[in-house]
Amino acid sequence: MGGGWVRIALGSDHAGFELKNKILAYLKKKHDVHDYGTHGAEPVDYPDYALRTCDAVVSGAAVFGVLVCGTGVGMSVSANKIKGVRAALCASPETAKQSREHVDANVLVLASSTKDAEKITDVFLNTPFTQAERHVRRLRKVAELEAPSRLSSLRAREVLDSRGAPTVEAEAWAGQWRTLAAAPSGASAGVHEALELRDGGKRYFGKGVTKAVRNVNSILSPSLRGKHVDARALDSVILSVDGTPNKQRIGANATIASSMALWRLQALVEGKALYALLGDARRMPCPAANLINGGMHAGNDLDFQEYLLLPVGARTFSEATEIVSETYRALKGILEKKYGRGATNVGDEGGFAPPLKDAEAPLELISKALDEAGHAKKAKLGLDCAASRLLKGNAYVVESKKYAPDAFADYYASLAKKFPLAYIEDPFAEDAFGEFAMLTKMLGSKLSIVGDDLLVTNTERIKTAIMGSACNALLLKPNQIGTVSEALEAGRLAKEAGWKVVVSHRSGETDDSFIADIAVGVGAEFAKIGAPARGERTSKYNRLLRIEEQLLAR
Ligand code: 2PG
Ligand code: MG
């Protein structure tokens, strides 16, 4: 492809063969031209050369198409039936100019008898789309003025999460514009998290969310309806209507689903990408992929909850995804060979849940998978110890061995020596600010020491941790705090302190990919989004792949 040259696709029928070749020779001097050939004498509705020329334009492989045929009348009509094609039959430079300026024509049709074909082609290619653009802008302005900017309705319903448990889905409306959002749910939730409201009783084993749904429909909705779709302001209303420090009146599952639907609605009404509304960082995160599940997320004996793969050496999110997926596949083969097929059953977050107890074994297995997949140089490893659940009395228990807090810190240091560890989440219990600070002092210059249950995305607890240098990274989970505004504020505080931010899913998820947009908006270094398997996990990978494509296309 010629650098900076305009790519043009070209084709003709039997009658246009000679003129096409003439134009081809002419265009080749200045442009990158692809000749899709010539069709024979017999008549066909959509001959191959025309389809392929139009297809090149629609797919973006070419910027313009040129079709040379008979009188050109039939061809211009049929080409215009193809979605994305605006074909114009031009007999003079003036018509070429008008077709470009007014209708942004992208396929030039020429009759085989056309005089001045080179001149016409030149004018067609060099005339920008101006009149029509102004016209479209005017139309858009009118549409904007008419775009409904007030919330007409907010309602909620009970749907299922990835563990088959009920969760809250909120639906927000402004006129004809509608958005949906669903609350995720943790299994190893921290005690300081905002309250997830469940019904109790027999239905759904007590996990029903009809009370939370009712709270959206009969308390939040009447307080928000009719207000401007300004998500931050609407979040403040939610906070004041709830009026409790931990969302115990309305339920954080009700408030977060509503808040997410409202942010999405504002993005939709304003015609913005969600990530651009959430923040202006526009930075792609590195995935933190949970390849081996343990703890409360799996039916095995691994004490640590998550063994993470961090492809930090990838240059793009799509390269990182490739590394994650290929390593996941290699790991599957290794587990199958070593422990049999049952070892490749997966846990809540899509990672494998092999029948292991040895806490180091998963680190060895993932390292081996990385070697096999040829990605060892591009990736590091991470752990989510979820250590609140390892604390028995005053000691942490792993593989039935007891560790006092300082001995546990030494244990982590030995793991970091042995393996390419870059990340340890919740190495100590959820109130152990001092123990976190000890480890951050020991390993913080090389590793991310991440606070999850310790911080619960709560700005007060984050401030305490910043003051005491307890961590150097925040795990950001919007449902731990209950509104998107508060989650963004937590991210801002962490960034301001020079910490890393890890935007995270929950073990119970839906296909809602909202957190992917948060990660890009706040400029999170990592997105903890599970293994590259199961729809509720891949929805986050896939949303990030789409966002990266958009950002790279700018
Ligand atoms: C965690 C999360 C997500 P859960 O501890 O980081 O991986 O687990 O959602 O069960 O709290
Ligand atoms: Mg955690």
JSON list of C-alpha atoms and ligand atoms in Angstrom, two decimals, residues 163 185-189 193 297 305-306 349 384 386 425 452-453 475 477 504-508 528, ligand 1:
[
{"chain": "A", "resi": 163, "resn": "ARG", "atom": "CA", "xyz": [-23.93, -18.40, 40.02]},
{"chain": "A", "resi": 185, "resn": "SER", "atom": "CA", "xyz": [-22.19, -10.01, 43.81]},
{"chain": "A", "resi": 186, "resn": "GLY", "atom": "CA", "xyz": [-19.21, -11.19, 45.86]},
{"chain": "A", "resi": 187, "resn": "ALA", "atom": "CA", "xyz": [-18.80, -14.52, 47.65]},
{"chain": "A", "resi": 188, "resn": "SER", "atom": "CA", "xyz": [-15.82, -13.45, 49.73]},
{"chain": "A", "resi": 189, "resn": "ALA", "atom": "CA", "xyz": [-17.32, -10.07, 50.52]},
{"chain": "A", "resi": 193, "resn": "GLU", "atom": "CA", "xyz": [-18.71, -3.43, 52.26]},
{"chain": "A", "resi": 297, "resn": "HIS", "atom": "CA", "xyz": [-14.50, -19.65, 44.56]},
{"chain": "A", "resi": 305, "resn": "GLN", "atom": "CA", "xyz": [-8.42, -17.60, 46.43]},
{"chain": "A", "resi": 306, "resn": "GLU", "atom": "CA", "xyz": [-6.88, -16.51, 43.13]},
{"chain": "A", "resi": 349, "resn": "GLU", "atom": "CA", "xyz": [-14.33, -16.87, 37.81]},
{"chain": "A", "resi": 384, "resn": "ASP", "atom": "CA", "xyz": [-5.41, -12.77, 45.82]},
{"chain": "A", "resi": 386, "resn": "ALA", "atom": "CA", "xyz": [-8.33, -13.16, 50.58]},
{"chain": "A", "resi": 425, "resn": "GLU", "atom": "CA", "xyz": [-4.02, -8.73, 47.05]},
{"chain": "A", "resi": 452, "resn": "ASP", "atom": "CA", "xyz": [-9.60, -5.21, 48.61]},
{"chain": "A", "resi": 453, "resn": "ASP", "atom": "CA", "xyz": [-11.49, -6.27, 51.76]},
{"chain": "A", "resi": 475, "resn": "LEU", "atom": "CA", "xyz": [-8.94, -2.75, 44.23]},
{"chain": "A", "resi": 477, "resn": "LYS", "atom": "CA", "xyz": [-15.29, -2.59, 42.96]},
{"chain": "A", "resi": 504, "resn": "SER", "atom": "CA", "xyz": [-12.35, -5.56, 39.51]},
{"chain": "A", "resi": 505, "resn": "HIS", "atom": "CA", "xyz": [-15.27, -7.84, 38.80]},
{"chain": "A", "resi": 506, "resn": "ARG", "atom": "CA", "xyz": [-16.99, -9.94, 41.50]},
{"chain": "A", "resi": 507, "resn": "SER", "atom": "CA", "xyz": [-17.12, -13.70, 41.65]},
{"chain": "A", "resi": 508, "resn": "GLY", "atom": "CA", "xyz": [-20.85, -13.50, 40.92]},
{"chain": "A", "resi": 528, "resn": "LYS", "atom": "CA", "xyz": [-9.21, -8.00, 37.21]},
{"chain": "B", "resi": 1, "resn": "2PG", "atom": "C1", "xyz": [-12.08, -10.69, 45.26]},
{"chain": "B", "resi": 1, "resn": "2PG", "atom": "C2", "xyz": [-13.37, -10.93, 44.53]},
{"chain": "B", "resi": 1, "resn": "2PG", "atom": "C3", "xyz": [-13.24, -10.93, 43.03]},
{"chain": "B", "resi": 1, "resn": "2PG", "atom": "P1", "xyz": [-15.56, -11.83, 45.52]},
{"chain": "B", "resi": 1, "resn": "2PG", "atom": "O1", "xyz": [-11.91, -11.14, 46.39]},
{"chain": "B", "resi": 1, "resn": "2PG", "atom": "O2", "xyz": [-11.23, -9.94, 44.78]},
{"chain": "B", "resi": 1, "resn": "2PG", "atom": "O3", "xyz": [-12.27, -11.74, 42.50]},
{"chain": "B", "resi": 1, "resn": "2PG", "atom": "O4", "xyz": [-14.06, -12.03, 44.98]},
{"chain": "B", "resi": 1, "resn": "2PG", "atom": "O5", "xyz": [-16.32, -11.17, 44.45]},
{"chain": "B", "resi": 1, "resn": "2PG", "atom": "O6", "xyz": [-16.06, -13.22, 45.84]},
{"chain": "B", "resi": 1, "resn": "2PG", "atom": "O7", "xyz": [-15.46, -10.98, 46.74]}
]
